[in-house]
Tab-separated table of C-alpha atoms in Angstrom:
chain	number	residue	atom	x	y	z
C	209	MET	CA	-20.929	63.593	-11.546
C	210	ALA	CA	-20.292	65.691	-8.508
C	211	VAL	CA	-20.358	68.946	-10.447
C	212	ARG	CA	-23.780	68.210	-11.946
C	213	LYS	CA	-25.274	67.491	-8.530
C	214	PHE	CA	-24.069	70.840	-7.202
C	215	SER	CA	-25.536	72.580	-10.193
C	216	ASN	CA	-28.961	71.034	-9.596
C	217	MET	CA	-28.911	72.157	-5.967
C	218	SER	CA	-28.097	75.698	-7.010
C	219	LYS	CA	-31.124	75.836	-9.237
C	220	ILE	CA	-33.431	74.613	-6.439
C	221	THR	CA	-32.049	77.246	-4.067
C	222	LYS	CA	-32.556	79.942	-6.618
C	223	ILE	CA	-36.151	78.882	-7.157
C	224	PHE	CA	-36.750	78.802	-3.397
C	225	LEU	CA	-35.248	82.196	-2.998
C	226	VAL	CA	-37.400	83.533	-5.767
C	227	LEU	CA	-40.502	82.072	-4.178
C	228	VAL	CA	-39.571	83.476	-0.788
C	229	THR	CA	-38.972	86.820	-2.340
C	230	LEU	CA	-42.304	86.728	-4.088
C	231	VAL	CA	-44.055	85.776	-0.804
C	232	LEU	CA	-42.275	88.559	1.031
C	233	ILE	CA	-43.179	91.023	-1.671
C	234	SER	CA	-46.794	89.817	-1.498
C	235	LEU	CA	-46.872	90.032	2.283
C	236	GLY	CA	-45.311	93.411	2.246
C	237	GLY	CA	-47.856	94.614	-0.212
C	238	GLY	CA	-50.684	93.145	1.895
C	239	TYR	CA	-49.363	94.776	5.017
C	240	ILE	CA	-49.098	98.083	3.277
C	241	TYR	CA	-52.666	97.652	2.060
C	242	ILE	CA	-53.940	96.760	5.544
C	243	LYS	CA	-51.978	99.618	7.033
C	244	ASN	CA	-53.425	102.026	4.518
C	245	GLU	CA	-56.966	100.750	5.130
C	246	VAL	CA	-56.617	101.051	8.903
C	247	SER	CA	-54.994	104.460	8.705
C	248	LYS	CA	-58.051	105.828	6.928
C	249	TYR	CA	-59.869	105.502	10.273
C	250	ASN	CA	-57.210	107.096	12.433
C	251	ASN	CA	-59.435	110.155	12.895
C	252	LEU	CA	-62.734	108.466	12.146
C	253	ILE	CA	-65.142	106.140	13.940
C	254	TYR	CA	-64.985	102.547	12.745
C	255	PRO	CA	-67.781	101.118	10.576
C	256	SER	CA	-71.060	99.884	12.104
C	257	VAL	CA	-70.575	101.823	15.344
C	258	TYR	CA	-73.818	103.253	16.707
C	259	ILE	CA	-74.832	105.574	19.526
C	260	GLU	CA	-78.436	104.702	20.307
C	261	ASN	CA	-79.948	104.214	16.828
C	262	ILE	CA	-77.582	106.600	15.004
C	263	ASN	CA	-74.963	105.046	12.684
C	264	LEU	CA	-71.764	107.026	13.090
C	265	SER	CA	-69.604	104.954	10.713
C	266	SER	CA	-66.683	106.869	9.209
C	267	LYS	CA	-67.623	110.051	11.102
C	268	SER	CA	-65.140	112.330	12.804
C	269	LYS	CA	-65.718	113.392	16.388
C	270	THR	CA	-66.924	116.803	15.250
C	271	GLU	CA	-69.308	115.332	12.692
C	272	ALA	CA	-70.619	112.819	15.225
C	273	LYS	CA	-71.191	115.524	17.813
C	274	ASN	CA	-73.147	117.705	15.387
C	275	ILE	CA	-75.314	114.743	14.404
C	276	MET	CA	-75.996	113.728	18.014
C	277	ASN	CA	-76.744	117.282	19.198
C	278	LYS	CA	-79.198	117.777	16.368
C	279	LYS	CA	-80.889	114.465	17.101
C	280	PHE	CA	-80.967	114.555	20.900
C	281	SER	CA	-79.883	117.758	22.665
C	282	ASN	CA	-81.941	120.282	20.719
C	283	PRO	CA	-85.321	118.417	20.574
C	284	ILE	CA	-85.394	117.440	24.260
C	285	GLU	CA	-85.703	121.074	25.382
C	286	LYS	CA	-89.126	121.257	23.712
C	287	LYS	CA	-90.525	118.055	25.230
C	288	ASN	CA	-93.296	118.007	27.885
C	289	ILE	CA	-94.725	115.325	30.128
C	290	ASN	CA	-98.352	115.952	31.107
C	291	ILE	CA	-99.836	114.451	34.278
C	292	ILE	CA	-103.573	113.957	33.782
C	293	ASP	CA	-106.152	113.700	36.566
C	294	ASP	CA	-109.908	114.318	36.353
C	295	GLY	CA	-109.570	116.486	33.270
C	296	GLU	CA	-106.783	118.568	34.796
C	297	SER	CA	-103.304	118.554	33.284
C	298	TYR	CA	-100.052	119.364	35.076
C	299	SER	CA	-97.104	119.859	32.683
C	300	LEU	CA	-93.507	118.975	33.412
C	301	LEU	CA	-91.347	121.081	31.088
C	302	TYR	CA	-88.063	119.405	30.164
C	303	SER	CA	-86.379	122.785	29.903
C	304	LYS	CA	-86.987	123.248	33.644
C	305	LEU	CA	-85.262	119.934	34.335
C	306	LYS	CA	-82.085	121.187	32.630
C	307	PRO	CA	-81.637	117.851	30.826
C	308	LYS	CA	-78.221	116.937	29.425
C	309	TYR	CA	-77.183	113.878	27.411
C	310	ASP	CA	-73.598	112.654	27.880
C	311	ILE	CA	-72.923	113.011	24.140
C	312	ASP	CA	-69.202	113.806	24.489
C	313	LYS	CA	-68.612	110.729	26.620
C	314	ALA	CA	-70.543	108.463	24.250
C	315	ILE	CA	-68.673	109.848	21.200
C	316	ASP	CA	-65.317	109.339	22.921
C	317	GLU	CA	-66.253	105.724	23.627
C	318	ALA	CA	-67.456	105.200	20.045
C	319	PHE	CA	-64.312	106.810	18.609
C	320	ASP	CA	-61.949	104.847	20.861
C	321	TYR	CA	-63.536	101.537	19.980
C	322	GLY	CA	-60.771	99.254	18.591
C	323	LYS	CA	-58.168	101.997	18.464
C	324	ASN	CA	-55.912	100.312	21.031
C	325	LEU	CA	-55.795	96.959	19.205
C	326	LYS	CA	-53.089	95.547	16.930
C	327	ILE	CA	-53.253	96.469	13.285
C	328	LEU	CA	-54.684	93.143	12.109
C	329	ASP	CA	-57.410	93.270	14.779
C	330	LYS	CA	-58.233	96.808	13.712
C	331	TYR	CA	-58.430	95.633	10.096
C	332	ASN	CA	-60.785	92.800	11.098
C	333	ILE	CA	-63.115	95.287	12.829
C	334	ILE	CA	-63.137	97.475	9.727
C	335	ASN	CA	-63.568	94.549	7.354
C	336	LYS	CA	-66.148	92.493	9.238
C	337	LYS	CA	-68.318	95.533	10.125
C	338	GLU	CA	-69.870	93.915	13.180
C	339	THR	CA	-72.328	96.255	14.890
C	340	LYS	CA	-71.183	97.969	18.062
C	341	LYS	CA	-73.715	100.045	20.031
C	342	TYR	CA	-73.321	102.635	22.779
C	343	LYS	CA	-75.998	104.186	24.983
C	344	LEU	CA	-76.594	107.778	25.987
C	345	SER	CA	-77.225	108.487	29.631
C	346	LEU	CA	-79.234	111.530	30.705
C	347	SER	CA	-78.658	113.792	33.692
C	348	TYR	CA	-81.313	116.226	34.965
C	349	ASP	CA	-82.291	118.350	37.948
C	350	LYS	CA	-83.805	115.865	40.396
C	351	LYS	CA	-84.541	118.639	42.889
C	352	TYR	CA	-86.889	120.266	40.386
C	353	LEU	CA	-88.541	116.886	39.762
C	354	ARG	CA	-89.228	116.552	43.507
C	355	GLU	CA	-90.670	120.066	43.595
C	356	PHE	CA	-92.902	119.225	40.635
C	357	LEU	CA	-94.124	116.050	42.342
C	358	ASN	CA	-94.917	118.017	45.513
C	359	TYR	CA	-96.862	120.545	43.433
C	360	VAL	CA	-98.907	117.822	41.720
C	361	GLU	CA	-99.518	116.107	45.054
C	362	LYS	CA	-100.809	119.346	46.569
C	363	LYS	CA	-103.140	119.876	43.608
C	364	ILE	CA	-104.521	116.329	43.527
C	365	ASN	CA	-104.702	115.319	47.180
C	366	ARG	CA	-107.913	116.049	49.020
C	367	ASN	CA	-109.675	114.651	52.041
C	368	TYR	CA	-112.987	112.970	51.541
C	369	GLU	CA	-116.051	115.105	52.201
C	370	ASN	CA	-118.996	113.646	54.034
C	371	ALA	CA	-122.472	114.201	52.732
C	372	LYS	CA	-124.251	116.962	54.623
C	373	ILE	CA	-127.844	117.338	55.669
C	374	ASN	CA	-129.775	120.499	56.307
C	375	VAL	CA	-133.350	121.038	57.405
C	376	SER	CA	-135.181	124.289	56.790
C	377	ASN	CA	-138.868	124.731	57.556
C	378	GLY	CA	-139.271	120.972	57.605
C	379	ASN	CA	-137.644	120.531	54.189
C	380	ILE	CA	-134.748	118.072	54.182
C	381	ASN	CA	-131.820	118.665	51.841
C	382	ILE	CA	-128.852	116.290	51.507
C	383	THR	CA	-125.671	117.187	49.606
C	384	ASP	CA	-123.443	114.669	47.835
C	385	ASP	CA	-120.421	113.139	49.503
C	386	LYS	CA	-117.024	113.349	47.786
C	387	LYS	CA	-114.321	110.720	47.684
C	388	GLY	CA	-110.889	111.516	49.042
C	389	LYS	CA	-107.868	111.339	46.741
C	390	LYS	CA	-104.220	110.672	47.455
C	391	LEU	CA	-101.508	110.704	44.836
C	392	ASP	CA	-99.175	107.680	44.847
C	393	LYS	CA	-96.134	109.903	44.646
C	394	ASP	CA	-93.544	107.110	44.712
C	395	LYS	CA	-95.222	105.338	41.810
C	396	LEU	CA	-95.529	108.547	39.807
C	397	ASN	CA	-91.870	109.330	40.485
C	398	LYS	CA	-90.820	105.982	38.996
C	399	MET	CA	-93.087	106.531	35.998
C	400	LEU	CA	-91.627	109.987	35.405
C	401	GLU	CA	-88.027	108.833	35.729
C	402	SER	CA	-88.706	106.134	33.126
C	403	LYS	CA	-90.332	108.597	30.724
C	404	ILE	CA	-87.657	111.249	31.254
C	405	LYS	CA	-84.928	108.801	30.290
C	406	SER	CA	-86.791	107.574	27.218
C	407	LYS	CA	-85.468	108.708	23.843
C	408	SER	CA	-88.898	109.715	22.547
C	409	PHE	CA	-89.199	113.426	21.801
C	410	SER	CA	-92.963	113.734	21.470
C	411	ASP	CA	-95.049	114.950	24.421
C	412	ILE	CA	-96.084	112.193	26.834
C	413	ASN	CA	-99.364	111.975	28.764
C	414	ILE	CA	-99.436	110.035	32.038
C	415	LYS	CA	-102.568	109.274	34.026
C	416	ALA	CA	-101.790	110.139	37.640
C	417	PRO	CA	-101.764	107.073	39.920
C	418	VAL	CA	-104.342	107.994	42.560
C	419	ASN	CA	-105.810	106.087	45.497
C	420	GLU	CA	-109.380	107.006	46.450
C	421	SER	CA	-111.003	106.861	49.884
C	422	GLU	CA	-114.740	106.640	50.477
C	423	ALA	CA	-116.491	109.185	52.676
C	424	LYS	CA	-117.573	107.843	56.052
C	425	ILE	CA	-120.972	109.497	55.703
C	426	THR	CA	-122.402	109.080	52.223
C	427	LYS	CA	-125.522	110.564	50.702
C	428	ASN	CA	-126.927	107.073	50.509
C	429	LYS	CA	-126.575	106.642	54.279
C	430	LEU	CA	-128.282	109.971	54.978
C	431	SER	CA	-131.096	109.454	52.493
C	432	VAL	CA	-132.972	107.388	55.106
C	433	ILE	CA	-133.537	110.594	57.100
C	434	ASN	CA	-136.915	111.668	55.794
C	435	LYS	CA	-139.227	112.480	58.717
C	436	ASN	CA	-139.548	114.395	61.960
C	437	VAL	CA	-139.757	111.689	64.636
C	438	SER	CA	-139.680	113.828	67.789
C	439	ASN	CA	-140.018	117.435	68.930
C	440	TYR	CA	-140.157	119.304	72.229
C	441	THR	CA	-140.549	122.966	73.160
C	442	THR	CA	-140.198	125.001	76.344
C	443	ASN	CA	-140.897	128.685	76.936
C	444	TYR	CA	-138.323	131.081	78.348
C	445	GLY	CA	-139.648	134.436	77.177
C	446	SER	CA	-141.803	135.231	80.194
C	447	ILE	CA	-139.164	134.572	82.846
C	448	SER	CA	-135.851	135.453	81.197
C	449	SER	CA	-133.647	138.515	81.132
C	450	SER	CA	-132.104	139.566	77.841
C	451	GLU	CA	-128.812	138.015	79.012
C	452	ARG	CA	-130.466	134.664	79.691
C	453	MET	CA	-132.233	134.781	76.300
C	454	ASN	CA	-128.883	135.472	74.632
C	455	ASN	CA	-127.288	132.446	76.285
C	456	ILE	CA	-130.141	130.141	75.328
C	457	LYS	CA	-129.903	131.189	71.695
C	458	ILE	CA	-126.119	130.707	71.485
C	459	ALA	CA	-126.283	127.216	73.016
C	460	THR	CA	-129.232	126.177	70.833
C	461	ASP	CA	-127.499	127.396	67.679
C	462	SER	CA	-124.418	125.365	68.640
C	463	ILE	CA	-126.482	122.165	68.703
C	464	ASN	CA	-128.538	122.920	65.604
C	465	GLY	CA	-127.456	120.730	62.683
C	466	THR	CA	-125.869	117.979	64.774
C	467	LEU	CA	-125.800	114.636	62.993
C	468	LEU	CA	-125.475	111.362	64.883
C	469	MET	CA	-124.827	108.118	63.054
C	470	PRO	CA	-125.918	104.839	64.700
C	471	ASN	CA	-123.972	104.221	67.935
C	472	ASP	CA	-122.618	107.789	68.023
C	473	ILE	CA	-122.714	109.471	71.429
C	474	PHE	CA	-123.843	113.074	71.846
C	475	SER	CA	-122.095	115.193	74.488
C	476	PHE	CA	-123.686	118.534	75.317
C	477	ASN	CA	-120.459	119.985	76.683
C	478	LYS	CA	-118.445	118.819	73.684
C	479	ILE	CA	-120.906	120.267	71.159
C	480	VAL	CA	-121.652	123.524	72.987
C	481	GLY	CA	-118.155	123.971	74.396
C	482	PRO	CA	-117.019	126.301	77.193
C	483	ARG	CA	-119.342	129.173	78.065
C	484	THR	CA	-117.062	132.179	77.548
C	485	LEU	CA	-117.302	135.889	76.881
C	486	LYS	CA	-115.456	135.316	73.599
C	487	LYS	CA	-118.294	133.099	72.440
C	488	GLY	CA	-120.790	135.778	73.362
C	489	TYR	CA	-122.153	134.351	76.600
C	490	LYS	CA	-123.360	136.768	79.267
C	491	LYS	CA	-123.921	136.574	82.993
C	492	ALA	CA	-127.341	135.345	84.060
C	493	PRO	CA	-128.621	133.421	87.107
C	494	VAL	CA	-127.319	129.880	87.502
C	495	ILE	CA	-128.128	127.450	90.318
C	496	VAL	CA	-125.116	126.766	92.514
C	497	GLY	CA	-126.035	124.334	95.251
C	498	THR	CA	-129.481	125.498	96.245
C	499	LYS	CA	-129.070	129.160	95.378
C	500	ALA	CA	-129.204	131.159	92.161
C	501	GLN	CA	-126.279	133.445	91.468
C	502	PRO	CA	-124.898	135.216	88.357
C	503	GLY	CA	-122.706	133.091	86.100
C	504	LEU	CA	-121.574	133.020	82.442
C	505	GLY	CA	-124.028	131.000	80.395
C	506	GLY	CA	-126.867	131.139	82.865
C	507	GLY	CA	-130.006	129.682	81.294
C	508	ILE	CA	-128.507	126.967	79.096
C	509	CYS	CA	-129.771	124.260	81.431
C	510	GLN	CA	-133.153	125.017	79.882
C	511	VAL	CA	-131.587	124.123	76.532
C	512	SER	CA	-130.200	120.823	77.842
C	513	SER	CA	-133.510	119.991	79.547
C	514	THR	CA	-135.530	120.713	76.399
C	515	LEU	CA	-133.205	118.541	74.339
C	516	TYR	CA	-133.372	115.804	76.987
C	517	ASN	CA	-137.144	115.582	76.649
C	518	CYS	CA	-136.884	115.527	72.877
C	519	ILE	CA	-134.457	112.594	72.855
C	520	LEU	CA	-136.615	110.666	75.331
C	521	GLU	CA	-139.582	110.936	72.980
C	522	ALA	CA	-137.372	109.710	70.115
C	523	ASN	CA	-136.574	106.544	72.088
C	524	LEU	CA	-132.906	107.462	72.477
C	525	LYS	CA	-130.989	106.265	75.524
C	526	PRO	CA	-129.419	108.700	77.988
C	527	VAL	CA	-125.829	107.787	78.825
C	528	GLU	CA	-125.200	110.557	81.337
C	529	ARG	CA	-127.728	112.879	82.916
C	530	GLU	CA	-128.208	114.650	86.252
C	531	HIS	CA	-131.219	116.538	87.551
C	532	HIS	CA	-130.974	119.921	89.262
C	533	SER	CA	-130.587	120.230	93.012
C	534	ILE	CA	-133.961	121.978	93.113
C	535	PRO	CA	-136.961	121.672	90.736
C	536	SER	CA	-136.912	123.647	87.479
C	537	HIS	CA	-139.845	125.799	86.455
C	538	TYR	CA	-139.652	125.096	82.689
C	539	VAL	CA	-140.116	121.295	82.721
C	540	GLU	CA	-141.921	118.814	84.938
C	541	LEU	CA	-140.216	117.150	87.880
C	542	GLY	CA	-137.931	114.329	86.783
C	543	ARG	CA	-137.583	115.702	83.289
C	544	ASP	CA	-134.775	118.247	83.677
C	545	ALA	CA	-131.080	117.830	82.822
C	546	THR	CA	-128.467	120.131	84.327
C	547	VAL	CA	-125.070	120.779	82.756
C	548	ASN	CA	-121.853	122.419	83.891
C	549	TYR	CA	-118.816	122.542	81.640
C	550	GLY	CA	-116.032	120.336	82.990
C	551	SER	CA	-118.120	118.507	85.569
C	552	ILE	CA	-121.724	117.720	84.590
C	553	ASP	CA	-122.719	116.650	81.083
C	554	LEU	CA	-125.765	115.468	79.192
C	555	LYS	CA	-124.896	112.507	76.994
C	556	PHE	CA	-127.026	110.155	74.977
C	557	LYS	CA	-126.388	107.436	72.424
C	558	ASN	CA	-128.038	106.950	69.068
C	559	THR	CA	-129.294	103.428	69.657
C	560	LEU	CA	-131.473	103.545	66.545
C	561	LYS	CA	-130.508	101.735	63.360
C	562	TYR	CA	-130.819	105.028	61.456
C	563	PRO	CA	-128.836	108.268	61.665
C	564	ILE	CA	-130.525	111.205	63.373
C	565	TYR	CA	-130.394	114.932	62.666
C	566	ILE	CA	-131.021	117.437	65.456
C	567	GLU	CA	-132.609	120.761	64.628
C	568	GLY	CA	-132.569	123.426	67.331
C	569	LYS	CA	-134.090	126.883	67.125
C	570	THR	CA	-135.320	129.771	69.259
C	571	SER	CA	-138.286	131.955	68.386
C	572	ASN	CA	-140.814	134.115	70.207
C	573	GLY	CA	-139.459	133.179	73.613
C	574	ASN	CA	-139.489	129.429	72.898
C	575	VAL	CA	-136.637	126.977	72.547
C	576	ASN	CA	-137.500	124.045	70.309
C	577	PHE	CA	-135.761	120.842	69.282
C	578	ASN	CA	-136.725	118.500	66.458
C	579	ILE	CA	-135.192	115.134	65.729
C	580	TYR	CA	-135.336	113.821	62.177
C	581	SER	CA	-134.793	110.210	61.169
C	582	ASN	CA	-136.565	107.482	59.227
C	583	LYS	CA	-140.351	107.673	58.924
C	584	SER	CA	-140.726	104.010	59.896
C	585	LEU	CA	-139.921	105.031	63.482
C	586	ASN	CA	-143.275	106.818	63.636
C	587	ASN	CA	-145.059	103.465	63.649
C	588	ILE	CA	-144.393	103.540	67.393
C	589	SER	CA	-144.655	106.677	69.548
C	590	TYR	CA	-143.296	107.471	72.984
C	591	LYS	CA	-144.946	109.478	75.733
C	592	ILE	CA	-143.012	110.624	78.772
C	593	SER	CA	-144.736	110.886	82.150
C	594	SER	CA	-143.577	111.619	85.676
C	595	LYS	CA	-145.005	110.531	89.024
C	596	VAL	CA	-144.148	112.046	92.414
C	597	TYR	CA	-144.242	109.214	94.919
C	598	ASP	CA	-142.982	111.078	97.980
C	599	THR	CA	-142.945	114.667	99.197
C	600	ILE	CA	-140.657	115.944	101.942
C	601	THR	CA	-141.456	119.132	103.784
C	602	PRO	CA	-138.437	121.313	104.561
C	603	LYS	CA	-137.637	122.507	108.044
C	604	GLU	CA	-137.026	125.938	109.477
C	605	LYS	CA	-133.637	126.435	111.052
C	606	TYR	CA	-132.632	129.405	113.169
C	607	ILE	CA	-129.173	130.817	113.418
C	608	TYR	CA	-128.677	133.139	116.359
C	609	ASP	CA	-126.464	136.089	115.492
C	610	SER	CA	-125.275	138.784	117.889
C	611	SER	CA	-124.180	141.012	115.015
C	612	ILE	CA	-127.771	142.006	114.249
C	613	PRO	CA	-130.212	143.757	116.578
C	614	LYS	CA	-131.954	141.653	119.169
C	615	GLY	CA	-135.254	140.301	117.910
C	616	LYS	CA	-134.570	141.138	114.235
C	617	ILE	CA	-135.095	138.326	111.743
C	618	GLU	CA	-133.315	137.826	108.373
C	619	ILE	CA	-134.145	134.995	105.977
C	620	THR	CA	-130.847	133.824	104.472
C	621	ASN	CA	-132.161	130.861	102.536
C	622	ASN	CA	-135.668	130.182	101.284
C	623	SER	CA	-137.052	126.704	101.623
C	624	SER	CA	-137.822	124.275	98.849
C	625	MET	CA	-139.959	121.172	98.962
C	626	GLY	CA	-138.281	117.805	98.544
C	627	TYR	CA	-139.583	115.302	95.988
C	628	LYS	CA	-139.033	111.733	94.972
C	629	VAL	CA	-140.176	111.236	91.420
C	630	LYS	CA	-140.101	108.482	88.830
C	631	THR	CA	-140.130	109.200	85.133
C	632	TYR	CA	-141.486	106.657	82.665
C	633	ARG	CA	-141.498	106.208	78.942
C	634	ASN	CA	-144.780	104.831	77.616
C	635	ILE	CA	-144.411	102.956	74.341
C	636	ILE	CA	-147.528	103.363	72.211
C	637	LYS	CA	-148.576	101.409	69.124
C	638	ASN	CA	-151.906	101.785	67.354
C	639	GLY	CA	-153.047	104.112	70.132
C	640	LYS	CA	-152.365	101.607	72.931
C	641	ILE	CA	-149.601	101.504	75.537
C	642	ILE	CA	-147.754	98.274	74.854
C	643	LYS	CA	-144.929	98.842	77.304
C	644	LYS	CA	-143.899	101.148	80.149
C	645	GLU	CA	-140.265	101.530	81.083
C	646	LEU	CA	-138.576	103.411	83.908
C	647	VAL	CA	-136.338	106.229	82.699
C	648	SER	CA	-135.152	107.706	86.006
C	649	ASP	CA	-135.770	107.775	89.749
C	650	ASP	CA	-134.845	111.244	91.032
C	651	PHE	CA	-134.642	112.696	94.516
C	652	TYR	CA	-134.845	116.479	94.848
C	653	ARG	CA	-133.697	117.001	98.393
C	654	PRO	CA	-135.669	119.465	100.531
C	655	VAL	CA	-134.006	122.785	101.197
C	656	ASP	CA	-134.482	124.010	104.723
C	657	LYS	CA	-135.375	127.602	105.417
C	658	LEU	CA	-132.556	129.387	107.219
C	659	ILE	CA	-133.433	132.307	109.478
C	660	LYS	CA	-131.020	134.601	111.256
C	661	LYS	CA	-132.265	135.992	114.551
C	662	GLY	CA	-130.604	138.767	116.487
C	663	VAL	CA	-129.668	138.090	120.126
């Protein structure tokens, strides 16, 4: 009985050993198969591995590089981005950017995928074929991009242009205003960076992001100027030297074409500027104190006085004005306005609800100013009048001087009458004075006659 039991156990062991051997043989064969399958990809990229949208399964590094260069590196050199603004196009050439995709880096990453894993894990990657994707990054010359943006900005940016008005022989012409434009460079930069990095190889058109600014003075605002509402003329031809005539013309031309919007303030000295030889001014008599003596720009007080009378008849309000120390011969008492650069100015404010245009001209010995504004202002007219309410007779004063012969007389200063005068503005509607307002109350001090007498 014991021998039979041992015999049965021997058979079971043999069967077990056979089974184990068969399993080992099977496993060994499976391992060899797996090893062979994995080894096929030792120098190849695993299945379902992509760079961007390119499937590089079973490709060597060299093959992958050729494919990627053909797809990405070569076409990008021919690509353009066009910036469009108002029908103008500014082209950014990719070739100038020196673009470069990191193809070698991406291929190395794709090739190395799974290569450091254990053999069974490698086999699973190969067998399951799960998609693995890698991205290309692009490098380019950002300095050139900045230079391109600066170029586009310079081309697009412009300041707004106000509408302009010109009057010739009573004909009024108004030019269009233009909006200002400013490129949003930061926004465009972000747009360009996004487009540059895109993997599209067709040309791209981008509308330039631009901010517009309205002109301060539009054609619509100036279109209300349609009528001459005031004019005034004085004559200088009969009493002026050629130098004085020259000065009057230069100053008048400086003022001609001045536009004042509502609430703007006119400054004679600011508009005319310094009276210099460089500007063409010449020496002519100017009143200093109570005497006339040569000075650059002599005569332009006639310009300021003529303009002063013109603005009074347009119902404009003087802000700053001084009369001469002695009466002027070219306008009535109380209606003159002296100026001296740096110290005495003629200023007035446009208190009308419409803009005004000042036309100044000289011709045939006359200086003339016209003010143009809206024709509705002519429904009321303004008449300026002056009234002398006191006259002061100058005195004679003697200065005794031993440096001249005894009994000899020299007049060193001629006398001038003194006046107190009020100037009014009469407001007339339908031919009747409806109001009278005081404009100024001036005192021209008497100038005593000075006589030197020898003792």
